[in-house]
């Protein structure tokens, strides 16, 4: 009986540790675009897939972000064309996966203040509802 309770306590501690570590990785890891190590090879793999406006949806930046980069292609190594702000309307066009398996949405971010538009690719993890549901 004591052995059984010790095994349960050990299992519970492992789960708690795993959940805690997972939460830490999610909190720290999702705060930025895919890793800097990926950025080194990303410049060489910056692609510009074709896209069209297949999605009538709209999204917002995820909680805690004031801005997020909009890029020329679906990769953190692609050039930045502008930013989406937390107050912008982010209109979704479609999504694509990059060579690292990360999903990115092609979007049009429109300022609610001056109507300025930025069009390009945004990492779906920077969006509250994780971007477009229509593949490019």
PDB file of C-alpha atoms in Angstrom:
ATOM      1  CA  UNK A   1       0.000   0.000   0.000  1.00  0.00           C
ATOM      2  CA  UNK A   2       2.774   2.434   0.944  1.00  0.00           C
ATOM      3  CA  UNK A   3       4.663   1.516  -2.216  1.00  0.00           C
ATOM      4  CA  UNK A   4       1.553   2.212  -4.307  1.00  0.00           C
ATOM      5  CA  UNK A   5       1.125   5.661  -2.726  1.00  0.00           C
ATOM      6  CA  UNK A   6       4.809   6.470  -3.302  1.00  0.00           C
ATOM      7  CA  UNK A   7       4.436   5.512  -6.956  1.00  0.00           C
ATOM      8  CA  UNK A   8       1.352   7.729  -7.236  1.00  0.00           C
ATOM      9  CA  UNK A   9       3.171  10.620  -5.528  1.00  0.00           C
ATOM     10  CA  UNK A  10       6.163  10.200  -7.857  1.00  0.00           C
ATOM     11  CA  UNK A  11       3.908  10.087 -10.926  1.00  0.00           C
ATOM     12  CA  UNK A  12       2.033  13.163  -9.735  1.00  0.00           C
ATOM     13  CA  UNK A  13       5.305  15.028  -9.144  1.00  0.00           C
ATOM     14  CA  UNK A  14       6.529  14.116 -12.646  1.00  0.00           C
ATOM     15  CA  UNK A  15       3.283  15.335 -14.197  1.00  0.00           C
ATOM     16  CA  UNK A  16       3.391  18.566 -12.211  1.00  0.00           C
ATOM     17  CA  UNK A  17       7.010  19.130 -13.237  1.00  0.00           C
ATOM     18  CA  UNK A  18       6.249  18.327 -16.871  1.00  0.00           C
ATOM     19  CA  UNK A  19       3.229  20.635 -16.911  1.00  0.00           C
ATOM     20  CA  UNK A  20       5.218  23.394 -15.217  1.00  0.00           C
ATOM     21  CA  UNK A  21       8.100  23.052 -17.647  1.00  0.00           C
ATOM     22  CA  UNK A  22       5.694  22.928 -20.588  1.00  0.00           C
ATOM     23  CA  UNK A  23       4.011  26.110 -19.396  1.00  0.00           C
ATOM     24  CA  UNK A  24       7.399  27.794 -19.001  1.00  0.00           C
ATOM     25  CA  UNK A  25       8.472  26.756 -22.501  1.00  0.00           C
ATOM     26  CA  UNK A  26       5.150  27.922 -23.924  1.00  0.00           C
ATOM     27  CA  UNK A  27       5.371  31.265 -22.115  1.00  0.00           C
ATOM     28  CA  UNK A  28       8.984  31.929 -23.029  1.00  0.00           C
ATOM     29  CA  UNK A  29       9.101  30.087 -26.337  1.00  0.00           C
ATOM     30  CA  UNK A  30       6.005  31.603 -27.928  1.00  0.00           C
ATOM     31  CA  UNK A  31       6.971  35.122 -26.982  1.00  0.00           C
ATOM     32  CA  UNK A  32       9.152  35.391 -30.058  1.00  0.00           C
ATOM     33  CA  UNK A  33       9.281  34.046 -33.571  1.00  0.00           C
ATOM     34  CA  UNK A  34      10.973  30.670 -34.094  1.00  0.00           C
ATOM     35  CA  UNK A  35      14.476  30.420 -32.661  1.00  0.00           C
ATOM     36  CA  UNK A  36      17.434  32.578 -33.584  1.00  0.00           C
ATOM     37  CA  UNK A  37      19.296  29.446 -34.647  1.00  0.00           C
ATOM     38  CA  UNK A  38      16.604  28.923 -37.279  1.00  0.00           C
ATOM     39  CA  UNK A  39      17.103  32.526 -38.427  1.00  0.00           C
ATOM     40  CA  UNK A  40      20.616  31.743 -39.680  1.00  0.00           C
ATOM     41  CA  UNK A  41      19.375  29.173 -42.169  1.00  0.00           C
ATOM     42  CA  UNK A  42      16.067  30.982 -42.636  1.00  0.00           C
ATOM     43  CA  UNK A  43      17.555  33.699 -44.825  1.00  0.00           C
ATOM     44  CA  UNK A  44      18.612  31.033 -47.288  1.00  0.00           C
ATOM     45  CA  UNK A  45      15.142  29.468 -47.228  1.00  0.00           C
ATOM     46  CA  UNK A  46      13.024  32.619 -47.404  1.00  0.00           C
ATOM     47  CA  UNK A  47      10.329  31.611 -49.855  1.00  0.00           C
ATOM     48  CA  UNK A  48       7.527  33.621 -51.370  1.00  0.00           C
ATOM     49  CA  UNK A  49       4.656  31.187 -51.934  1.00  0.00           C
ATOM     50  CA  UNK A  50       1.722  32.255 -54.029  1.00  0.00           C
ATOM     51  CA  UNK A  51      -1.310  33.405 -52.099  1.00  0.00           C
ATOM     52  CA  UNK A  52      -4.824  34.632 -52.715  1.00  0.00           C
ATOM     53  CA  UNK A  53      -7.589  36.037 -50.545  1.00  0.00           C
ATOM     54  CA  UNK A  54      -9.432  32.793 -49.753  1.00  0.00           C
ATOM     55  CA  UNK A  55     -10.407  33.622 -46.156  1.00  0.00           C
ATOM     56  CA  UNK A  56     -12.976  36.233 -45.130  1.00  0.00           C
ATOM     57  CA  UNK A  57     -11.791  36.039 -41.508  1.00  0.00           C
ATOM     58  CA  UNK A  58     -10.203  38.588 -39.223  1.00  0.00           C
ATOM     59  CA  UNK A  59      -7.856  38.062 -36.285  1.00  0.00           C
ATOM     60  CA  UNK A  60      -6.063  40.097 -33.615  1.00  0.00           C
ATOM     61  CA  UNK A  61      -2.633  39.953 -32.058  1.00  0.00           C
ATOM     62  CA  UNK A  62      -2.450  37.534 -29.143  1.00  0.00           C
ATOM     63  CA  UNK A  63      -2.661  38.891 -25.618  1.00  0.00           C
ATOM     64  CA  UNK A  64       0.502  40.591 -24.448  1.00  0.00           C
ATOM     65  CA  UNK A  65       1.760  41.657 -27.883  1.00  0.00           C
ATOM     66  CA  UNK A  66       1.689  45.308 -28.847  1.00  0.00           C
ATOM     67  CA  UNK A  67       3.211  44.704 -32.298  1.00  0.00           C
ATOM     68  CA  UNK A  68       4.221  41.763 -34.465  1.00  0.00           C
ATOM     69  CA  UNK A  69       6.347  41.824 -37.629  1.00  0.00           C
ATOM     70  CA  UNK A  70       4.794  41.299 -41.027  1.00  0.00           C
ATOM     71  CA  UNK A  71       7.325  39.774 -43.413  1.00  0.00           C
ATOM     72  CA  UNK A  72       7.916  39.273 -47.135  1.00  0.00           C
ATOM     73  CA  UNK A  73       7.616  35.497 -46.731  1.00  0.00           C
ATOM     74  CA  UNK A  74       6.558  32.881 -44.190  1.00  0.00           C
ATOM     75  CA  UNK A  75       9.845  32.621 -42.321  1.00  0.00           C
ATOM     76  CA  UNK A  76      11.525  34.586 -39.528  1.00  0.00           C
ATOM     77  CA  UNK A  77      14.517  35.178 -41.808  1.00  0.00           C
ATOM     78  CA  UNK A  78      12.443  37.003 -44.428  1.00  0.00           C
ATOM     79  CA  UNK A  79      12.504  40.786 -44.548  1.00  0.00           C
ATOM     80  CA  UNK A  80      10.091  42.839 -42.458  1.00  0.00           C
ATOM     81  CA  UNK A  81       7.691  45.029 -44.466  1.00  0.00           C
ATOM     82  CA  UNK A  82       5.952  46.515 -41.432  1.00  0.00           C
ATOM     83  CA  UNK A  83       4.186  45.592 -38.225  1.00  0.00           C
ATOM     84  CA  UNK A  84       0.681  44.738 -37.100  1.00  0.00           C
ATOM     85  CA  UNK A  85      -0.358  46.636 -33.990  1.00  0.00           C
ATOM     86  CA  UNK A  86      -2.724  45.354 -31.308  1.00  0.00           C
ATOM     87  CA  UNK A  87      -5.275  47.956 -32.424  1.00  0.00           C
ATOM     88  CA  UNK A  88      -5.132  47.030 -36.134  1.00  0.00           C
ATOM     89  CA  UNK A  89      -7.722  45.069 -38.055  1.00  0.00           C
ATOM     90  CA  UNK A  90      -5.848  41.981 -39.297  1.00  0.00           C
ATOM     91  CA  UNK A  91      -7.630  40.578 -42.335  1.00  0.00           C
ATOM     92  CA  UNK A  92      -6.735  36.981 -43.157  1.00  0.00           C
ATOM     93  CA  UNK A  93      -6.074  35.785 -46.706  1.00  0.00           C
ATOM     94  CA  UNK A  94      -4.680  32.228 -46.385  1.00  0.00           C
ATOM     95  CA  UNK A  95      -1.947  30.235 -44.612  1.00  0.00           C
ATOM     96  CA  UNK A  96       1.144  28.238 -45.546  1.00  0.00           C
ATOM     97  CA  UNK A  97       3.676  26.103 -43.697  1.00  0.00           C
ATOM     98  CA  UNK A  98       7.352  27.052 -43.945  1.00  0.00           C
ATOM     99  CA  UNK A  99      10.269  24.614 -44.245  1.00  0.00           C
ATOM    100  CA  UNK A 100      10.397  24.327 -40.423  1.00  0.00           C
ATOM    101  CA  UNK A 101       6.734  23.304 -40.236  1.00  0.00           C
ATOM    102  CA  UNK A 102       5.530  26.606 -38.710  1.00  0.00           C
ATOM    103  CA  UNK A 103       2.242  28.000 -40.010  1.00  0.00           C
ATOM    104  CA  UNK A 104       2.098  31.587 -41.230  1.00  0.00           C
ATOM    105  CA  UNK A 105      -0.864  33.579 -42.538  1.00  0.00           C
ATOM    106  CA  UNK A 106      -0.843  36.054 -45.371  1.00  0.00           C
ATOM    107  CA  UNK A 107      -2.623  39.115 -44.003  1.00  0.00           C
ATOM    108  CA  UNK A 108      -3.543  42.735 -44.492  1.00  0.00           C
ATOM    109  CA  UNK A 109      -3.186  44.789 -41.304  1.00  0.00           C
ATOM    110  CA  UNK A 110      -5.117  48.050 -41.378  1.00  0.00           C
ATOM    111  CA  UNK A 111      -4.670  50.816 -38.807  1.00  0.00           C
ATOM    112  CA  UNK A 112      -7.903  51.925 -37.143  1.00  0.00           C
ATOM    113  CA  UNK A 113      -6.384  55.402 -36.772  1.00  0.00           C
ATOM    114  CA  UNK A 114      -5.090  56.375 -40.211  1.00  0.00           C
ATOM    115  CA  UNK A 115      -6.071  53.470 -42.502  1.00  0.00           C
ATOM    116  CA  UNK A 116      -2.424  52.626 -43.251  1.00  0.00           C
ATOM    117  CA  UNK A 117      -2.135  49.082 -44.640  1.00  0.00           C
ATOM    118  CA  UNK A 118       0.635  46.523 -44.369  1.00  0.00           C
ATOM    119  CA  UNK A 119       0.377  43.336 -46.431  1.00  0.00           C
ATOM    120  CA  UNK A 120       2.521  40.257 -45.942  1.00  0.00           C
ATOM    121  CA  UNK A 121       3.117  37.165 -43.800  1.00  0.00           C
ATOM    122  CA  UNK A 122       2.662  36.925 -40.021  1.00  0.00           C
ATOM    123  CA  UNK A 123       3.575  33.988 -37.788  1.00  0.00           C
ATOM    124  CA  UNK A 124       0.281  32.381 -36.698  1.00  0.00           C
ATOM    125  CA  UNK A 125       1.406  32.052 -33.074  1.00  0.00           C
ATOM    126  CA  UNK A 126       1.413  35.867 -32.908  1.00  0.00           C
ATOM    127  CA  UNK A 127      -2.340  35.853 -33.582  1.00  0.00           C
ATOM    128  CA  UNK A 128      -5.051  35.271 -30.987  1.00  0.00           C
ATOM    129  CA  UNK A 129      -6.971  32.719 -33.055  1.00  0.00           C
ATOM    130  CA  UNK A 130      -3.846  31.388 -34.825  1.00  0.00           C
ATOM    131  CA  UNK A 131      -4.530  32.836 -38.270  1.00  0.00           C
ATOM    132  CA  UNK A 132      -6.258  31.750 -41.415  1.00  0.00           C
ATOM    133  CA  UNK A 133      -8.080  28.458 -41.823  1.00  0.00           C
ATOM    134  CA  UNK A 134      -7.738  28.438 -45.635  1.00  0.00           C
ATOM    135  CA  UNK A 135      -4.555  27.049 -47.169  1.00  0.00           C
ATOM    136  CA  UNK A 136      -2.893  29.191 -49.858  1.00  0.00           C
TER     137      UNK A 136
END
